[in-house]
Amino acid sequence: MDRQEMKTFIAKRVAKELTNGDVVNLGIGLPTLVANYIPDAMTIYLQSENGLIGLGPKPESTNSDPDISNAGGEPVTLKPGGMYFDSALSFGIIRGGHVDVTVLGSLQVDETGSLANWIIPGKMVPGMGGAMDLVTGAKKVIIAMTHTNKGKPKILKKCTLPLTAKYQVDMVITEMGVMTVDNTGIHLVEYNPEFSLEQIQAATDATLLINNPKKMVVN
Amino acid sequence: MHKLLDISSIKEHLFDGMTIMVGGFMCVGTPEVLIEAIMQSNVQDLTIICNDAGFENRGVGKLIKNNQVSHLIASHIGLNPYAGKQMSAEHMTVTLVPQGTLAEQIRAQGHGLGGILTPTGVGTIVEENKEVLKVNNKRYLLETALHADLAIIEAYQTDQYGNVIYTKTTRNFNPIMAMAADKTIAFSREMVDTLDPECIITPHIFIDYVVKAGL
């Protein structure tokens, strides 16, 4: 798989985690792709932390409205039944546990479910934006990311970068597999049969707990 | 309408070293006209409270580029590389705050609260130098209220009393900032005689001055 194929593969697998009626916040980048793979028969309410629920697809470039944007500042549309609100209410929704699923990318995740995705000291200091609130408040936190950074493991025993939050990640989905995190550690529950279990462990710094993993199926 | 303010008179409300809240999210809902007026006044040593650093040539990014900002309090500066450079060179202090915490610190000020307790940031560097309180066995950070001398916001429509409605996602931080500053100046895209009282988002008591578009 090339990088683009990997991202599509991951986004398709994340979409299978969503349940009809869920309120979902998708982060910028790879997580945004998940919206493309929500089945037509399923109703998902996409929340955007800049102040809306009912995020629709990107508008045609000729029909773009600069007053409606997503949290990445890109023009979007509002679905019927959608609504706008201010930033305090938006984060009340997020912190208050009213978002069912948040999907974010990450630089590092560890086997305790801690994650780091907002700063590389001395190199990249963009800020945390809404990420700390999202992972603290959402009922389910899914990390969608490539398994390694050019071969270097991103799933670690312990994060080395400054944390976004401690112990908040529930699931990690990469091109190699699906992992869940609980207080016993990180479990490989599905694996991509293009890779052997040994290859997946070799690309992972954390110790994967492996007990009859299923094959990862993505249409 | 007695609250109408000529754009050229904004400088009377500005002074060196002041704190200004600026509405908008990545410049959506940011009153660019008011920012330009602050640039022309050339007030210095500003503390700016805004969701983000804007872009180099848009939003609060224009004030940063004009070297008027000594301290920025924001949740994100990633789309403005100049802001990052100014921070690294220690020409500008940047305080990064989780976005939901920033919103609540602003809301707390307007609502007369000393601060709020939030689980966001517990166990991270955001916790450093902050009081941690345990409530029902869960840890929370005490985040204190944020006050400003002036808030500048962007309204969609304003009636003759100064009641405000916003449009779409331009609302974001504007309504809470209008309540958290000593003075609030709204830039209004449209003036109307009346607004539906059921639909007013920011009551006129929070709006001190209105600058009309096109003047």
Coordinates of C-alpha atoms in Angstrom, one line a residue:
Chain A
M1 CA 0.0 0.0 0.0
D2 CA 1.2 3.5 -0.7
R3 CA 0.5 6.2 1.8
Q4 CA -2.8 7.3 0.2
E5 CA -4.0 3.7 0.1
M6 CA -3.1 3.3 3.7
K7 CA -5.1 6.3 4.7
T8 CA -8.1 5.2 2.8
F9 CA -7.8 1.7 4.3
I10 CA -7.6 3.1 7.8
A11 CA -10.5 5.5 7.3
K12 CA -12.8 2.7 5.9
R13 CA -12.0 0.6 9.0
V14 CA -12.7 3.5 11.4
A15 CA -16.1 4.0 9.7
K16 CA -17.1 0.5 10.8
E17 CA -16.8 1.5 14.4
L18 CA -19.6 4.1 14.2
T19 CA -23.2 3.3 15.3
N20 CA -26.4 4.7 14.0
G21 CA -27.2 8.0 15.8
D22 CA -23.7 8.6 17.1
V23 CA -22.4 12.2 17.6
V24 CA -18.9 12.1 16.1
N25 CA -16.0 14.5 16.0
L26 CA -13.4 13.9 13.3
G27 CA -10.0 15.5 13.6
I28 CA -8.1 17.2 10.7
G29 CA -6.3 15.1 8.1
L30 CA -6.8 11.3 7.9
P31 CA -9.8 11.3 10.4
T32 CA -11.7 13.7 8.1
L33 CA -11.7 11.0 5.4
V34 CA -13.8 8.7 7.6
A35 CA -16.9 10.8 6.6
N36 CA -16.5 9.5 3.1
Y37 CA -17.2 5.9 4.2
I38 CA -20.2 6.3 6.5
P39 CA -22.9 4.0 4.9
D40 CA -25.8 5.9 3.3
A41 CA -28.3 4.1 5.5
M42 CA -26.6 5.3 8.7
T43 CA -27.3 8.6 10.4
I44 CA -24.2 10.1 12.0
Y45 CA -24.2 13.6 13.5
L46 CA -20.8 15.1 12.8
Q47 CA -19.8 17.8 15.4
S48 CA -17.2 20.4 14.6
E49 CA -15.7 22.2 17.6
N50 CA -15.8 25.6 16.0
G51 CA -19.6 25.4 16.6
L52 CA -21.8 23.1 14.6
I53 CA -23.5 19.7 14.5
G54 CA -24.6 18.4 11.2
L55 CA -21.4 18.9 9.2
G56 CA -22.1 18.1 5.5
P57 CA -19.8 17.5 2.6
K58 CA -17.5 20.1 1.1
P59 CA -19.5 22.5 -1.2
E60 CA -18.9 22.8 -4.9
S61 CA -16.2 25.5 -5.3
T62 CA -18.7 27.8 -7.0
N63 CA -21.1 27.5 -4.1
S64 CA -18.8 27.9 -1.2
D65 CA -19.9 30.1 1.8
P66 CA -17.0 31.6 3.8
D67 CA -19.2 31.8 6.9
I68 CA -19.5 28.0 7.3
S69 CA -16.2 26.2 8.0
N70 CA -15.0 23.2 9.8
A71 CA -12.4 23.2 12.6
G72 CA -9.7 23.1 10.0
G73 CA -11.0 26.4 8.5
E74 CA -12.1 24.7 5.3
P75 CA -15.5 25.5 3.8
V76 CA -18.2 22.9 4.6
T77 CA -22.0 22.6 4.4
L78 CA -24.7 22.1 7.0
K79 CA -27.1 19.1 6.7
P80 CA -30.9 19.5 7.3
G81 CA -31.5 19.5 11.1
G82 CA -28.0 20.9 11.7
M83 CA -27.3 23.9 13.9
Y84 CA -24.7 26.4 15.1
F85 CA -23.6 27.3 18.6
D86 CA -20.8 29.3 20.4
S87 CA -17.5 27.9 21.5
A88 CA -18.5 27.5 25.2
L89 CA -21.5 25.3 24.3
S90 CA -19.4 23.5 21.7
F91 CA -16.9 22.4 24.4
G92 CA -19.7 21.8 26.8
I93 CA -20.9 19.2 24.3
I94 CA -17.3 17.8 24.1
R95 CA -16.2 17.9 27.7
G96 CA -19.7 17.0 29.0
G97 CA -19.5 13.6 27.4
H98 CA -22.1 14.3 24.7
V99 CA -19.8 13.2 21.9
D100 CA -20.0 9.5 21.4
V101 CA -16.8 9.0 19.3
T102 CA -13.8 11.2 18.6
V103 CA -11.3 10.2 15.9
L104 CA -7.9 11.8 15.9
G105 CA -4.4 11.4 14.5
S106 CA -1.5 11.1 16.8
L107 CA 2.3 11.3 16.9
Q108 CA 2.6 8.7 19.7
V109 CA 0.2 6.4 21.6
D110 CA 1.3 4.2 24.5
E111 CA 0.1 0.9 26.0
T112 CA -1.5 2.8 28.9
G113 CA -3.7 4.7 26.4
S114 CA -1.9 8.0 26.8
L115 CA -1.3 10.0 23.6
A116 CA 0.9 12.8 22.4
N117 CA -0.2 14.8 19.3
W118 CA 0.2 18.5 19.8
I119 CA 3.9 19.5 20.2
I120 CA 7.4 18.4 19.2
P121 CA 9.5 20.6 21.5
G122 CA 11.9 22.8 19.5
K123 CA 10.5 21.7 16.2
M124 CA 6.8 22.0 15.9
V125 CA 4.6 24.0 18.3
P126 CA 1.2 24.3 16.7
G127 CA -0.8 24.1 20.0
M128 CA -3.4 21.7 21.2
G129 CA -6.5 23.4 19.8
G130 CA -9.4 21.3 20.9
A131 CA -7.6 17.9 21.1
M132 CA -7.1 17.8 24.9
D133 CA -10.8 18.5 25.5
L134 CA -11.9 16.0 22.9
V135 CA -9.9 13.1 24.2
T136 CA -10.8 14.0 27.8
G137 CA -14.5 14.3 27.2
A138 CA -15.6 12.0 24.3
K139 CA -17.1 8.6 25.3
K140 CA -14.8 6.7 22.9
V141 CA -11.4 7.9 21.6
I142 CA -10.2 6.3 18.4
I143 CA -6.7 7.0 17.1
A144 CA -6.4 6.7 13.4
M145 CA -2.9 6.8 12.1
T146 CA -0.2 5.1 10.1
H147 CA 1.4 2.4 12.3
T148 CA 4.9 3.9 12.1
N149 CA 6.6 7.1 11.2
K150 CA 8.8 6.0 8.2
G151 CA 9.4 2.7 10.0
K152 CA 9.9 4.2 13.5
P153 CA 7.2 2.9 16.0
K154 CA 4.5 5.3 17.1
I155 CA 2.8 2.8 19.4
L156 CA 5.1 2.9 22.4
K157 CA 5.5 1.5 25.9
K158 CA 5.6 5.1 27.1
C159 CA 5.1 8.3 25.1
T160 CA 8.2 10.4 25.0
L161 CA 6.6 13.7 23.7
P162 CA 4.5 15.9 26.0
L163 CA 1.1 14.3 26.5
T164 CA -2.2 15.4 25.1
A165 CA -3.9 13.3 27.8
K166 CA -3.3 10.4 30.1
Y167 CA -5.1 7.0 29.8
Q168 CA -7.8 8.2 27.4
V169 CA -7.3 6.2 24.2
D170 CA -9.8 3.3 23.7
M171 CA -8.8 2.1 20.2
V172 CA -6.0 2.5 17.7
I173 CA -6.5 1.7 14.0
T174 CA -3.6 1.5 11.6
E175 CA -2.9 -0.1 8.3
M176 CA -1.5 -3.1 10.2
G177 CA -4.4 -3.7 12.6
V178 CA -6.9 -2.7 15.2
M179 CA -5.8 -2.4 18.8
T180 CA -7.9 -1.8 21.9
V181 CA -6.5 -0.4 25.2
D182 CA -7.7 -1.4 28.7
N183 CA -6.0 -1.5 32.1
T184 CA -4.3 -4.8 31.2
G185 CA -2.5 -3.3 28.2
I186 CA -2.9 -2.9 24.4
H187 CA -4.5 -5.8 22.6
L188 CA -4.2 -6.6 18.9
V189 CA -7.8 -7.6 18.1
E190 CA -7.6 -7.5 14.3
Y191 CA -4.6 -7.8 12.0
N192 CA -4.2 -7.0 8.3
P193 CA -3.3 -10.3 6.7
E194 CA -0.9 -8.5 4.4
F195 CA 1.4 -8.5 7.5
S196 CA 2.5 -11.4 9.8
L197 CA 1.9 -11.0 13.5
E198 CA 5.7 -10.9 13.9
Q199 CA 6.0 -8.0 11.5
I200 CA 3.3 -6.1 13.4
Q201 CA 5.0 -6.6 16.7
A202 CA 8.3 -5.6 15.2
A203 CA 6.8 -2.3 14.0
T204 CA 5.5 -1.7 17.6
D205 CA 7.5 -0.7 20.6
A206 CA 4.7 -1.6 23.0
T207 CA 4.1 -5.2 23.8
L208 CA 1.0 -6.3 21.9
L209 CA -1.3 -8.7 23.8
I210 CA -2.3 -11.2 21.1
N211 CA -5.1 -13.7 21.7
N212 CA -6.7 -15.0 18.5
P213 CA -6.9 -11.8 16.6
K214 CA -9.4 -11.6 13.7
K215 CA -8.5 -10.7 10.2
M216 CA -9.1 -7.0 9.4
V217 CA -11.8 -6.7 6.8
V218 CA -12.2 -3.6 4.8
N219 CA -14.4 -3.4 1.7
Chain B
M1 CA -28.5 54.9 17.2
H2 CA -26.4 56.2 20.1
K3 CA -23.9 53.3 20.1
L4 CA -22.7 53.9 16.5
L5 CA -19.0 54.5 16.5
D6 CA -17.1 56.0 13.6
I7 CA -14.2 53.7 12.7
S8 CA -11.7 56.6 13.0
S9 CA -12.8 57.0 16.7
I10 CA -11.6 53.6 17.8
K11 CA -8.2 54.9 18.8
E12 CA -9.9 56.7 21.7
H13 CA -10.5 53.3 23.2
L14 CA -7.0 51.9 22.7
F15 CA -3.9 52.3 24.9
D16 CA -0.5 50.7 25.1
G17 CA -0.2 47.5 27.2
M18 CA -4.0 46.8 27.0
T19 CA -5.6 43.4 26.7
I20 CA -7.9 42.8 23.7
M21 CA -10.1 39.8 23.1
V22 CA -10.7 39.1 19.4
G23 CA -13.6 37.0 18.2
G24 CA -13.3 34.4 15.4
F25 CA -12.0 30.9 14.6
M26 CA -9.3 30.8 12.0
C27 CA -10.5 34.3 11.0
V28 CA -14.1 33.1 10.4
G29 CA -16.1 35.7 12.5
T30 CA -13.1 38.0 13.1
P31 CA -13.8 41.7 12.6
E32 CA -11.0 42.4 10.1
V33 CA -12.0 46.1 9.8
L34 CA -11.5 46.6 13.5
I35 CA -8.2 44.9 13.4
E36 CA -7.1 47.2 10.6
A37 CA -8.1 50.2 12.8
I38 CA -6.0 48.9 15.6
M39 CA -3.0 48.5 13.2
Q40 CA -3.4 52.1 12.1
S41 CA -3.5 53.3 15.7
N42 CA -0.1 51.5 16.2
V43 CA -0.8 50.9 19.9
Q44 CA 2.0 48.7 21.3
D45 CA 2.6 45.9 23.8
L46 CA -0.8 44.3 23.4
T47 CA -2.0 41.1 25.1
I48 CA -4.3 39.4 22.6
I49 CA -6.8 36.7 23.6
C50 CA -8.0 34.8 20.5
N51 CA -8.7 31.2 19.6
D52 CA -5.7 31.1 17.2
A53 CA -3.0 33.3 15.7
G54 CA -4.9 33.7 12.4
F55 CA -2.8 33.7 9.3
E56 CA 0.2 35.9 8.5
N57 CA -2.0 38.4 6.6
R58 CA -5.4 37.8 8.2
G59 CA -7.0 38.2 11.6
V60 CA -4.8 38.8 14.6
G61 CA -1.9 37.6 12.4
K62 CA -1.9 41.2 11.0
L63 CA -1.3 42.7 14.5
I64 CA 1.5 40.1 15.2
K65 CA 3.1 40.9 11.8
N66 CA 2.9 44.6 12.7
N67 CA 4.8 43.8 16.0
Q68 CA 2.1 45.2 18.2
V69 CA 1.6 42.0 20.2
S70 CA 3.8 41.1 23.2
H71 CA 1.6 38.3 24.6
L72 CA -0.8 36.0 22.7
I73 CA -3.2 33.7 24.6
A74 CA -4.5 31.1 22.1
S75 CA -5.2 27.4 21.6
H76 CA -3.5 27.1 18.3
I77 CA -0.9 29.0 16.3
G78 CA 0.0 26.4 13.6
L79 CA -1.4 28.3 10.6
N80 CA 0.7 31.4 11.2
P81 CA 4.4 30.5 10.9
Y82 CA 5.4 34.1 11.7
A83 CA 3.8 33.8 15.1
G84 CA 5.9 30.6 15.7
K85 CA 9.0 32.5 14.7
Q86 CA 8.2 35.4 17.0
M87 CA 7.6 33.0 19.9
S88 CA 10.9 31.1 19.2
A89 CA 12.8 34.4 19.1
E90 CA 11.1 35.4 22.3
H91 CA 9.8 38.6 20.7
M92 CA 6.3 37.5 21.7
T93 CA 5.1 35.3 24.7
V94 CA 2.6 32.7 23.6
T95 CA 0.4 31.0 26.2
L96 CA -1.2 27.9 24.7
V97 CA -4.5 26.9 26.3
P98 CA -6.8 24.0 25.4
Q99 CA -9.6 25.5 23.4
G100 CA -12.4 24.4 25.7
T101 CA -10.5 25.8 28.7
L102 CA -10.0 29.1 26.9
A103 CA -13.7 29.3 26.1
E104 CA -14.6 28.6 29.8
Q105 CA -12.1 31.1 31.2
I106 CA -13.7 33.8 29.0
R107 CA -17.2 32.6 29.9
A108 CA -16.3 32.5 33.6
Q109 CA -15.3 36.2 33.5
G110 CA -18.5 37.3 31.9
H111 CA -20.5 35.2 34.3
G112 CA -18.8 36.6 37.4
L113 CA -16.9 33.4 38.3
G114 CA -13.4 33.3 39.5
G115 CA -12.6 30.4 37.3
I116 CA -13.6 26.9 36.5
L117 CA -12.6 23.3 37.3
T118 CA -11.8 21.2 34.2
P119 CA -10.4 17.7 33.8
T120 CA -8.8 18.8 30.5
G121 CA -5.0 19.0 30.8
V122 CA -4.7 16.8 33.9
G123 CA -1.4 14.9 33.8
T124 CA 0.0 17.1 31.0
I125 CA 2.2 20.1 30.9
V126 CA -0.9 22.2 31.0
E127 CA -1.1 21.2 34.7
E128 CA 2.2 22.9 35.6
N129 CA 1.9 25.7 38.2
K130 CA -1.8 25.2 38.5
E131 CA -3.9 24.2 41.5
V132 CA -5.3 20.7 41.2
L133 CA -8.5 20.0 43.1
K134 CA -10.1 16.7 43.9
V135 CA -13.9 16.6 43.6
N136 CA -15.7 13.2 44.1
N137 CA -12.3 11.5 43.7
K138 CA -11.7 13.0 40.2
R139 CA -8.8 15.5 39.6
Y140 CA -9.6 18.9 38.1
L141 CA -7.4 21.9 37.2
L142 CA -8.4 25.3 38.5
E143 CA -8.4 27.6 35.5
T144 CA -8.9 31.2 36.4
A145 CA -11.2 33.7 34.6
L146 CA -9.8 35.8 31.7
H147 CA -10.6 39.4 31.5
A148 CA -9.9 42.0 28.8
D149 CA -10.0 45.8 28.6
L150 CA -11.7 45.5 25.2
A151 CA -13.4 42.9 23.1
I152 CA -13.8 43.3 19.3
I153 CA -16.4 41.0 17.8
E154 CA -18.1 40.5 14.4
A155 CA -21.9 40.6 14.3
Y156 CA -24.1 39.6 11.3
Q157 CA -27.0 41.9 12.2
T158 CA -27.4 44.5 14.9
D159 CA -30.7 46.3 15.8
Q160 CA -31.0 49.9 16.9
Y161 CA -30.4 49.0 20.5
G162 CA -27.2 47.0 19.8
N163 CA -28.8 43.5 20.1
V164 CA -26.7 41.1 18.0
I165 CA -27.2 38.0 16.0
Y166 CA -24.4 36.1 14.2
T167 CA -24.4 33.9 11.1
K168 CA -23.4 30.3 10.8
T169 CA -19.9 29.4 12.3
T170 CA -18.9 33.0 12.6
R171 CA -20.5 32.9 16.1
N172 CA -17.7 30.9 17.9
F173 CA -16.0 33.0 20.6
N174 CA -17.9 36.3 19.8
P175 CA -20.8 36.0 22.3
I176 CA -18.7 35.0 25.3
M177 CA -16.0 37.6 24.6
A178 CA -18.7 40.3 24.4
M179 CA -19.5 39.6 28.1
A180 CA -15.9 39.3 29.3
A181 CA -14.4 42.7 28.6
D182 CA -14.8 46.2 30.1
K183 CA -15.9 47.5 26.7
T184 CA -17.1 45.7 23.6
I185 CA -17.1 47.0 20.1
A186 CA -19.1 45.1 17.5
F187 CA -18.5 45.3 13.8
S188 CA -21.9 44.8 12.2
R189 CA -22.3 43.6 8.6
E190 CA -25.9 44.8 8.6
M191 CA -28.1 47.2 10.6
V192 CA -31.8 46.4 11.0
D193 CA -34.6 48.1 12.8
T194 CA -35.7 45.1 14.9
L195 CA -34.6 41.6 15.6
D196 CA -36.8 38.8 16.9
P197 CA -36.4 38.9 20.7
E198 CA -36.5 35.1 20.8
C199 CA -33.5 34.8 18.5
I200 CA -31.1 37.5 19.9
I201 CA -27.8 35.8 20.8
T202 CA -26.0 38.7 22.5
P203 CA -28.2 41.1 24.4
H204 CA -27.5 44.8 23.8
I205 CA -26.4 45.4 27.4
F206 CA -23.1 43.8 26.4
I207 CA -22.5 45.9 23.3
D208 CA -21.0 49.3 24.0
Y209 CA -20.3 50.5 20.4
V210 CA -21.2 49.4 16.9
V211 CA -19.2 50.0 13.8
K212 CA -21.3 49.7 10.7
A213 CA -20.0 48.0 7.6
G214 CA -19.3 50.3 4.7
L215 CA -18.6 53.4 6.8

